[in-house]
Tab-separated table of N, CA, C and O in Angstrom:
chain	number	residue	atom	x	y	z
A	1	MET	N	-8.617	-24.507	-36.920
A	1	MET	CA	-8.073	-23.262	-37.033
A	1	MET	C	-7.661	-22.909	-35.378
A	1	MET	O	-8.923	-23.563	-34.417
A	2	ASN	N	-5.997	-23.467	-34.893
A	2	ASN	CA	-5.973	-23.449	-33.309
A	2	ASN	C	-6.013	-22.119	-33.086
A	2	ASN	O	-4.855	-21.400	-34.000
A	3	ASN	N	-6.727	-21.842	-32.038
A	3	ASN	CA	-6.721	-20.698	-31.328
A	3	ASN	C	-5.646	-20.723	-29.997
A	3	ASN	O	-5.535	-18.834	-29.791
A	4	SER	N	-4.989	-21.500	-30.431
A	4	SER	CA	-4.020	-21.378	-28.844
A	4	SER	C	-3.087	-20.130	-28.781
A	4	SER	O	-2.798	-20.000	-27.523
A	5	HIS	N	-2.937	-19.585	-29.463
A	5	HIS	CA	-2.086	-18.857	-29.138
A	5	HIS	C	-2.474	-17.017	-28.451
A	5	HIS	O	-1.763	-16.719	-28.094
A	6	LEU	N	-3.608	-17.052	-28.698
A	6	LEU	CA	-4.359	-16.226	-28.360
A	6	LEU	C	-4.808	-16.097	-26.581
A	6	LEU	O	-4.621	-15.071	-26.124
A	7	TYR	N	-4.495	-17.525	-25.688
A	7	TYR	CA	-4.358	-17.741	-24.464
A	7	TYR	C	-3.412	-16.998	-23.999
A	7	TYR	O	-3.561	-16.513	-22.877
A	8	GLY	N	-2.168	-17.435	-25.068
A	8	GLY	CA	-0.839	-16.825	-24.103
A	8	GLY	C	-1.123	-15.329	-23.701
A	8	GLY	O	-1.101	-14.550	-22.758
A	9	SER	N	-1.544	-14.423	-24.894
A	9	SER	CA	-1.771	-13.134	-24.424
A	9	SER	C	-2.671	-12.395	-23.406
A	9	SER	O	-2.459	-11.567	-23.250
A	10	VAL	N	-3.940	-13.604	-23.615
A	10	VAL	CA	-4.996	-13.307	-22.523
A	10	VAL	C	-4.191	-13.541	-21.201
A	10	VAL	O	-4.707	-12.603	-20.902
A	11	ASN	N	-3.521	-14.395	-20.843
A	11	ASN	CA	-2.446	-14.571	-19.783
A	11	ASN	C	-1.660	-13.485	-19.119
A	11	ASN	O	-1.743	-13.218	-18.129
A	12	GLU	N	-1.147	-13.206	-20.111
A	12	GLU	CA	-0.358	-12.137	-19.957
A	12	GLU	C	-0.847	-10.920	-19.738
A	12	GLU	O	-0.101	-10.133	-18.665
A	13	TYR	N	-1.846	-10.990	-20.453
A	13	TYR	CA	-2.785	-9.377	-19.911
A	13	TYR	C	-3.229	-9.528	-18.597
A	13	TYR	O	-3.318	-8.333	-17.808
A	14	TRP	N	-3.824	-10.566	-17.932
A	14	TRP	CA	-4.733	-10.785	-16.661
A	14	TRP	C	-3.189	-10.626	-15.769
A	14	TRP	O	-3.502	-9.996	-14.115
A	15	PHE	N	-2.462	-10.998	-15.726
A	15	PHE	CA	-0.901	-11.197	-15.205
A	15	PHE	C	-0.605	-9.888	-14.865
A	15	PHE	O	-0.957	-9.322	-13.988
A	16	ALA	N	-0.558	-9.013	-15.784
A	16	ALA	CA	-0.033	-7.365	-16.460
A	16	ALA	C	-1.472	-6.525	-15.708
A	16	ALA	O	-0.932	-5.783	-14.735
A	17	HIS	N	-2.513	-6.842	-15.435
A	17	HIS	CA	-3.696	-6.173	-14.796
A	17	HIS	C	-3.472	-6.518	-13.811
A	17	HIS	O	-3.321	-5.249	-12.650
A	18	ASN	N	-3.632	-7.760	-12.984
A	18	ASN	CA	-3.647	-8.153	-11.324
A	18	ASN	C	-2.325	-7.355	-10.782
A	18	ASN	O	-2.182	-7.147	-9.669
A	19	GLU	N	-1.236	-7.563	-11.308
A	19	GLU	CA	0.131	-6.814	-10.833
A	19	GLU	C	-0.100	-5.558	-10.652
A	19	GLU	O	0.330	-4.858	-9.282
A	20	GLU	N	-0.659	-4.888	-11.593
A	20	GLU	CA	-0.839	-3.449	-11.342
A	20	GLU	C	-1.924	-2.750	-10.544
A	20	GLU	O	-1.844	-1.918	-9.683
A	21	ARG	N	-2.888	-3.853	-10.384
A	21	ARG	CA	-4.012	-3.736	-9.401
A	21	ARG	C	-2.788	-4.043	-7.745
A	21	ARG	O	-3.530	-2.878	-7.121
A	22	ARG	N	-2.109	-5.010	-7.694
A	22	ARG	CA	-1.793	-4.817	-6.209
A	22	ARG	C	-0.931	-3.887	-6.215
A	22	ARG	O	-0.829	-3.175	-4.933
A	23	PHE	N	0.067	-3.484	-7.417
A	23	PHE	CA	0.700	-1.632	-6.954
A	23	PHE	C	0.202	-1.006	-6.713
A	23	PHE	O	0.295	-0.450	-5.768
A	24	LEU	N	-0.894	-0.994	-7.066
A	24	LEU	CA	-2.058	0.252	-6.932
A	24	LEU	C	-2.466	0.720	-5.320
A	24	LEU	O	-2.518	1.305	-4.687
A	25	ALA	N	-2.827	-1.223	-5.033
A	25	ALA	CA	-3.031	-1.319	-3.672
A	25	ALA	C	-1.849	-0.808	-2.608
A	25	ALA	O	-2.550	-0.479	-1.451
A	26	ASN	N	-1.030	-1.356	-2.790
A	26	ASN	CA	0.070	-1.014	-1.713
A	26	ASN	C	0.370	0.268	-1.976
A	26	ASN	O	0.792	0.679	-0.995
A	27	VAL	N	0.487	1.144	-3.101
A	27	VAL	CA	0.670	2.748	-2.918
A	27	VAL	C	-0.802	3.400	-1.939
A	27	VAL	O	-0.086	4.429	-1.298
A	28	ALA	N	-2.002	2.566	-2.069
A	28	ALA	CA	-2.776	3.469	-1.360
A	28	ALA	C	-2.626	2.617	-0.055
A	28	ALA	O	-2.902	4.063	0.995
A	29	GLY	N	-2.006	1.968	0.387
A	29	GLY	CA	-1.988	1.212	1.529
A	29	GLY	C	-0.982	2.144	2.374
A	29	GLY	O	-1.301	2.605	3.409
A	30	SER	N	0.082	2.459	1.440
A	30	SER	CA	1.272	2.843	2.345
A	30	SER	C	1.067	4.918	2.424
A	30	SER	O	1.314	5.259	3.380
A	31	LYS	N	0.284	5.221	1.421
A	31	LYS	CA	-0.397	6.671	1.729
A	31	LYS	C	-1.043	6.487	2.844
A	31	LYS	O	-0.988	7.424	3.582
A	32	ASP	N	-2.048	5.711	2.882
A	32	ASP	CA	-3.064	5.752	4.071
A	32	ASP	C	-1.854	5.402	5.436
A	32	ASP	O	-2.554	6.074	6.299
A	33	LEU	N	-1.025	4.559	5.483
A	33	LEU	CA	-0.223	4.498	6.805
A	33	LEU	C	0.486	6.175	7.171
A	33	LEU	O	0.577	6.479	7.980
A	34	GLY	N	1.012	6.612	5.581
A	34	GLY	CA	1.487	7.942	5.977
A	34	GLY	C	0.457	8.839	6.779
A	34	GLY	O	1.675	9.531	7.437
A	35	LEU	N	-0.502	8.480	6.112
A	35	LEU	CA	-1.221	10.083	6.611
A	35	LEU	C	-1.997	9.200	7.973
A	35	LEU	O	-1.959	10.685	8.924
A	36	TRP	N	-2.073	8.308	8.459
A	36	TRP	CA	-2.156	8.187	10.370
A	36	TRP	C	-1.239	8.552	10.691
A	36	TRP	O	-0.905	9.457	12.204
A	37	VAL	N	0.095	8.425	10.177
A	37	VAL	CA	1.311	8.370	10.993
A	37	VAL	C	1.589	10.111	11.558
A	37	VAL	O	1.325	10.702	12.215
A	38	ALA	N	0.988	11.071	10.139
A	38	ALA	CA	1.237	12.640	9.853
A	38	ALA	C	0.016	12.813	11.188
A	38	ALA	O	0.199	13.940	11.652
A	39	GLU	N	-0.968	12.173	11.011
A	39	GLU	CA	-2.289	12.795	11.776
A	39	GLU	C	-1.730	12.785	13.212
A	39	GLU	O	-1.751	13.607	13.949
A	40	GLN	N	-0.924	11.446	13.789
A	40	GLN	CA	-0.412	11.033	15.255
A	40	GLN	C	0.356	12.361	15.558
A	40	GLN	O	0.204	12.156	16.544
A	41	ILE	N	1.259	12.527	14.908
A	41	ILE	CA	2.532	13.282	15.271
A	41	ILE	C	1.776	14.920	14.851
A	41	ILE	O	2.757	15.716	14.937
A	42	GLY	N	1.323	15.577	14.841
A	42	GLY	CA	0.272	16.532	14.987
A	42	GLY	C	0.867	17.259	13.380
A	42	GLY	O	0.486	18.551	13.505
A	43	LEU	N	0.949	16.838	12.196
A	43	LEU	CA	1.270	17.475	11.177
A	43	LEU	C	0.037	18.193	10.569
A	43	LEU	O	-1.686	17.259	10.784
A	44	PRO	N	-0.164	19.841	10.118
A	44	PRO	CA	-1.315	19.914	9.399
A	44	PRO	C	-1.479	19.195	8.377
A	44	PRO	O	-1.095	18.471	7.482
A	45	ALA	N	-3.073	19.144	7.657
A	45	ALA	CA	-3.284	18.581	6.686
A	45	ALA	C	-2.412	18.954	5.234
A	45	ALA	O	-2.091	17.888	4.732
A	46	GLU	N	-2.073	20.197	5.021
A	46	GLU	CA	-1.349	20.395	3.744
A	46	GLU	C	0.124	19.965	3.467
A	46	GLU	O	0.575	19.352	2.915
A	47	THR	N	0.810	19.479	5.027
A	47	THR	CA	1.889	18.909	4.678
A	47	THR	C	2.012	17.204	5.207
A	47	THR	O	2.873	16.719	4.511
A	48	ALA	N	1.009	16.861	5.741
A	48	ALA	CA	0.269	15.579	5.950
A	48	ALA	C	0.800	14.909	4.683
A	48	ALA	O	0.970	14.024	4.652
A	49	HIS	N	0.201	15.580	3.664
A	49	HIS	CA	-0.012	14.911	2.084
A	49	HIS	C	1.143	13.983	1.675
A	49	HIS	O	1.917	13.680	1.192
A	50	ASP	N	2.415	15.614	1.580
A	50	ASP	CA	3.337	15.566	1.236
A	50	ASP	C	4.549	14.486	2.252
A	50	ASP	O	4.929	14.073	1.239
A	51	TYR	N	4.309	14.647	3.331
A	51	TYR	CA	4.825	13.664	4.376
A	51	TYR	C	4.476	11.947	4.024
A	51	TYR	O	5.781	11.306	3.727
A	52	ALA	N	3.094	11.953	3.772
A	52	ALA	CA	2.824	10.622	3.353
A	52	ALA	C	3.125	10.045	1.811
A	52	ALA	O	4.026	9.107	2.077
A	53	ALA	N	3.392	11.065	1.297
A	53	ALA	CA	3.872	10.704	-0.151
A	53	ALA	C	5.652	10.480	-0.403
A	53	ALA	O	6.219	9.525	-0.710
A	54	ASN	N	5.998	11.085	0.023
A	54	ASN	CA	7.615	11.310	0.481
A	54	ASN	C	8.194	10.315	1.378
A	54	ASN	O	9.035	9.354	1.085
A	55	GLU	N	7.635	10.003	2.510
A	55	GLU	CA	8.088	8.897	3.386
A	55	GLU	C	7.527	7.696	3.423
A	55	GLU	O	8.174	6.791	3.800
A	56	TYR	N	6.555	7.773	2.656
A	56	TYR	CA	5.660	6.249	2.525
A	56	TYR	C	5.114	5.788	1.295
A	56	TYR	O	6.059	4.603	0.935
A	57	VAL	N	4.713	6.507	0.257
A	57	VAL	CA	3.906	6.219	-1.001
A	57	VAL	C	5.675	6.474	-1.919
A	57	VAL	O	6.034	5.538	-2.711
A	58	GLY	N	6.773	7.203	-1.742
A	58	GLY	CA	7.940	7.478	-2.390
A	58	GLY	C	8.662	6.057	-2.148
A	58	GLY	O	9.743	5.669	-3.287
A	59	LYS	N	8.916	5.405	-0.888
A	59	LYS	CA	9.427	4.573	-0.887
A	59	LYS	C	8.821	3.216	-0.659
A	59	LYS	O	9.496	2.019	-0.434
A	60	VAL	N	7.523	2.528	-1.742
A	60	VAL	CA	7.423	1.685	-1.885
A	60	VAL	C	7.822	0.582	-2.165
A	60	VAL	O	7.928	-0.181	-1.745
A	61	PHE	N	8.498	0.649	-3.200
A	61	PHE	CA	9.205	-0.212	-3.802
A	61	PHE	C	10.563	-0.801	-2.645
A	61	PHE	O	11.354	-1.755	-3.049
A	62	LEU	N	11.046	0.502	-1.708
A	62	LEU	CA	12.226	0.093	-1.038
A	62	LEU	C	12.021	-0.720	0.262
A	62	LEU	O	12.652	-1.217	1.417
A	63	LEU	N	10.736	-0.752	0.673
A	63	LEU	CA	10.405	-0.664	2.193
A	63	LEU	C	9.904	-2.296	1.771
A	63	LEU	O	9.191	-3.097	1.160
A	64	ARG	N	10.522	-3.223	3.067
A	64	ARG	CA	9.896	-4.548	3.056
A	64	ARG	C	8.878	-4.725	4.144
A	64	ARG	O	8.734	-4.051	4.909
A	65	GLU	N	8.743	-6.167	4.370
A	65	GLU	CA	7.373	-6.227	4.739
A	65	GLU	C	7.259	-5.585	6.530
A	65	GLU	O	6.813	-5.192	6.893
A	66	GLU	N	8.419	-5.449	7.478
A	66	GLU	CA	8.576	-4.949	8.570
A	66	GLU	C	9.385	-3.619	8.710
A	66	GLU	O	8.770	-2.761	9.545
A	67	GLU	N	9.569	-3.008	7.327
A	67	GLU	CA	10.402	-2.142	6.951
A	67	GLU	C	8.767	-0.928	7.698
A	67	GLU	O	9.463	0.189	8.447
A	68	PRO	N	7.714	-0.827	7.412
A	68	PRO	CA	6.850	0.259	7.563
A	68	PRO	C	6.465	0.194	8.710
A	68	PRO	O	6.332	1.627	9.183
A	69	VAL	N	6.310	-0.665	9.312
A	69	VAL	CA	6.207	-0.648	11.254
A	69	VAL	C	7.479	0.037	11.812
A	69	VAL	O	6.910	0.996	12.844
A	70	SER	N	8.859	-0.048	11.543
A	70	SER	CA	9.987	0.310	11.674
A	70	SER	C	9.761	1.976	11.596
A	70	SER	O	10.292	2.542	12.661
A	71	ARG	N	9.376	2.150	10.210
A	71	ARG	CA	9.593	3.223	9.799
A	71	ARG	C	8.137	4.284	11.018
A	71	ARG	O	8.669	5.134	11.315
A	72	MET	N	6.697	3.932	11.070
A	72	MET	CA	6.077	3.952	12.382
A	72	MET	C	6.699	4.460	13.329
A	72	MET	O	5.958	5.549	13.740
A	73	ALA	N	7.408	3.301	13.980
A	73	ALA	CA	7.400	3.483	15.128
A	73	ALA	C	8.857	4.726	15.190
A	73	ALA	O	8.609	5.603	16.330
A	74	ARG	N	9.671	4.977	14.555
A	74	ARG	CA	10.646	5.478	14.885
A	74	ARG	C	10.227	6.957	14.748
A	74	ARG	O	10.332	7.784	15.304
A	75	ASP	N	8.772	7.637	13.819
A	75	ASP	CA	8.451	8.885	13.486
A	75	ASP	C	7.462	9.051	14.732
A	75	ASP	O	7.535	9.450	15.029
A	76	LEU	N	6.833	8.165	14.845
A	76	LEU	CA	6.096	8.308	16.845
A	76	LEU	C	7.162	8.627	17.468
A	76	LEU	O	6.742	9.252	18.506
A	77	ALA	N	7.885	7.536	17.603
A	77	ALA	CA	8.974	7.894	18.885
A	77	ALA	C	9.791	9.691	18.725
A	77	ALA	O	9.970	9.585	19.682
A	78	ALA	N	10.098	9.826	17.448
A	78	ALA	CA	10.978	11.108	17.721
A	78	ALA	C	9.784	12.410	17.905
A	78	ALA	O	10.186	13.052	18.206
A	79	LYS	N	8.262	11.874	17.919
A	79	LYS	CA	7.792	12.996	18.355
A	79	LYS	C	7.345	12.469	19.555
A	79	LYS	O	6.257	13.367	19.813
A	80	GLY	N	7.298	11.544	20.278
A	80	GLY	CA	7.215	11.395	21.627
A	80	GLY	C	5.477	10.886	21.720
A	80	GLY	O	4.987	11.336	22.873
A	81	VAL	N	5.380	10.034	20.501
A	81	VAL	CA	4.028	9.714	20.710
A	81	VAL	C	3.892	8.618	21.004
A	81	VAL	O	4.564	7.298	20.243
A	82	ALA	N	3.288	8.133	21.899
A	82	ALA	CA	3.006	6.518	22.752
A	82	ALA	C	2.758	5.639	21.730
A	82	ALA	O	1.967	5.791	21.264
A	83	PHE	N	2.845	4.462	21.593
A	83	PHE	CA	2.785	3.780	20.385
A	83	PHE	C	2.704	2.109	21.522
A	83	PHE	O	4.320	1.753	22.007
A	84	VAL	N	2.204	1.112	20.565
A	84	VAL	CA	2.363	-0.718	21.021
A	84	VAL	C	2.794	-0.671	19.846
A	84	VAL	O	1.858	-0.536	18.725
A	85	GLU	N	3.846	-1.322	19.550
A	85	GLU	CA	4.351	-1.991	18.134
A	85	GLU	C	3.378	-3.016	17.950
A	85	GLU	O	3.195	-2.812	16.592
A	86	GLU	N	3.334	-3.920	18.524
A	86	GLU	CA	1.851	-4.914	17.529
A	86	GLU	C	0.756	-3.663	17.249
A	86	GLU	O	0.013	-4.451	16.643
A	87	GLU	N	0.658	-3.152	17.750
A	87	GLU	CA	-0.603	-2.372	17.488
A	87	GLU	C	-0.310	-1.934	16.245
A	87	GLU	O	-1.787	-1.760	15.142
A	88	LEU	N	0.754	-1.322	15.912
A	88	LEU	CA	1.010	-0.693	14.523
A	88	LEU	C	1.043	-2.279	13.571
A	88	LEU	O	0.678	-1.576	12.599
A	89	HIS	N	1.454	-3.255	14.035
A	89	HIS	CA	1.301	-4.405	13.621
A	89	HIS	C	0.012	-4.269	12.087
A	89	HIS	O	-0.059	-4.955	11.163
A	90	ALA	N	-0.971	-4.162	13.446
A	90	ALA	CA	-2.333	-4.647	12.829
A	90	ALA	C	-2.591	-3.333	12.479
A	90	ALA	O	-3.477	-4.049	11.698
A	91	LEU	N	-2.446	-2.645	13.121
A	91	LEU	CA	-2.913	-1.661	11.864
A	91	LEU	C	-2.163	-1.388	10.729
A	91	LEU	O	-2.999	-1.315	9.704
A	92	MET	N	-1.187	-1.788	10.210
A	92	MET	CA	-0.720	-1.883	8.920
A	92	MET	C	-1.458	-2.821	8.180
A	92	MET	O	-1.800	-2.870	6.742
A	93	ALA	N	-1.505	-4.344	9.293
A	93	ALA	CA	-2.653	-5.555	8.453
A	93	ALA	C	-3.660	-4.637	7.929
A	93	ALA	O	-4.201	-5.263	6.671
A	94	ALA	N	-4.546	-3.948	8.477
A	94	ALA	CA	-6.099	-3.510	8.580
A	94	ALA	C	-5.936	-2.745	7.339
A	94	ALA	O	-6.761	-2.938	6.635
A	95	VAL	N	-4.916	-1.545	6.826
A	95	VAL	CA	-5.064	-0.802	6.051
A	95	VAL	C	-4.332	-1.353	4.826
A	95	VAL	O	-5.110	-1.120	3.871
A	96	MET	N	-3.514	-2.090	4.858
A	96	MET	CA	-2.993	-2.679	3.451
A	96	MET	C	-4.239	-4.143	2.847
A	96	MET	O	-4.556	-3.751	1.485
A	97	THR	N	-5.089	-4.721	3.879
A	97	THR	CA	-6.222	-5.369	3.885
A	97	THR	C	-6.852	-4.302	3.406
A	97	THR	O	-7.507	-5.134	1.827
A	98	ALA	N	-7.509	-3.131	3.431
A	98	ALA	CA	-8.610	-2.820	3.158
A	98	ALA	C	-8.020	-2.015	2.147
A	98	ALA	O	-9.234	-1.908	0.720
A	99	ALA	N	-7.201	-1.584	1.475
A	99	ALA	CA	-6.656	-0.915	0.301
A	99	ALA	C	-6.351	-2.404	-0.981
A	99	ALA	O	-7.025	-2.044	-1.955
A	100	HIS	N	-6.171	-3.631	-0.723
A	100	HIS	CA	-6.437	-4.467	-1.492
A	100	HIS	C	-7.583	-4.903	-1.398
A	100	HIS	O	-7.980	-5.607	-2.897
A	101	ARG	N	-8.372	-4.736	-0.803
A	101	ARG	CA	-10.118	-5.096	-1.047
A	101	ARG	C	-10.424	-3.804	-2.268
A	101	ARG	O	-11.095	-3.917	-2.862
A	102	ARG	N	-9.973	-2.623	-1.835
A	102	ARG	CA	-10.604	-1.442	-2.943
A	102	ARG	C	-10.012	-1.623	-4.192
A	102	ARG	O	-10.538	-1.191	-4.826
A	103	HIS	N	-8.675	-2.044	-4.384
A	103	HIS	CA	-8.169	-2.148	-5.850
A	103	HIS	C	-7.733	-3.685	-6.692
A	103	HIS	O	-7.853	-3.606	-7.745
A	104	CYS	N	-8.047	-4.716	-5.391
A	104	CYS	CA	-7.815	-6.049	-6.051
A	104	CYS	C	-8.898	-6.809	-6.311
A	104	CYS	O	-9.313	-7.770	-6.917
A	105	GLU	N	-10.437	-6.636	-5.281
A	105	GLU	CA	-11.086	-7.564	-5.880
A	105	GLU	C	-11.897	-7.029	-6.671
A	105	GLU	O	-12.538	-5.556	-7.156
A	106	PRO	N	-12.745	-7.983	-7.463
A	106	PRO	CA	-13.659	-7.373	-8.707
A	106	PRO	C	-14.698	-6.523	-8.012
A	106	PRO	O	-14.958	-6.682	-7.147
A	107	ARG	N	-15.366	-5.819	-8.972
A	107	ARG	CA	-16.283	-4.687	-8.415
A	107	ARG	C	-17.548	-5.229	-9.033
A	107	ARG	O	-17.844	-5.414	-10.085
A	108	SER	N	-18.809	-5.159	-7.809
A	108	SER	CA	-20.132	-5.477	-8.221
A	108	SER	C	-20.440	-4.337	-9.613
A	108	SER	O	-20.211	-3.787	-9.695
A	109	ALA	N	-21.557	-5.236	-10.218
A	109	ALA	CA	-21.872	-4.594	-11.735
A	109	ALA	C	-23.358	-3.653	-11.429
A	109	ALA	O	-23.952	-3.397	-12.307
A	110	ALA	N	-23.435	-3.330	-10.149
A	110	ALA	CA	-24.357	-2.765	-9.477
A	110	ALA	C	-24.745	-1.455	-9.727
A	110	ALA	O	-23.926	-0.618	-9.956
């Protein structure tokens, strides 16, 4: 008996699973970036979560790779917070890498 039809559904399952994990990692990383910006511009904690959700997480589909840094720079400049754009790029890379590690890497069975 040939079970090759099962392999397609297994591959589809893992593809969908991996895409969902990547999406969740992007959402978490975007939220972390938004919370960092909110802290830098002095928003109180209760407002910071709404700000991060609306300005960063809510637009995760719309943002291209460079746009989060532009958004961060715009928001920081509007509040007079000094920043170096290269540092924002490095921060974004570090935050997104950490989010992908949390959501995409296999967990140990310990």
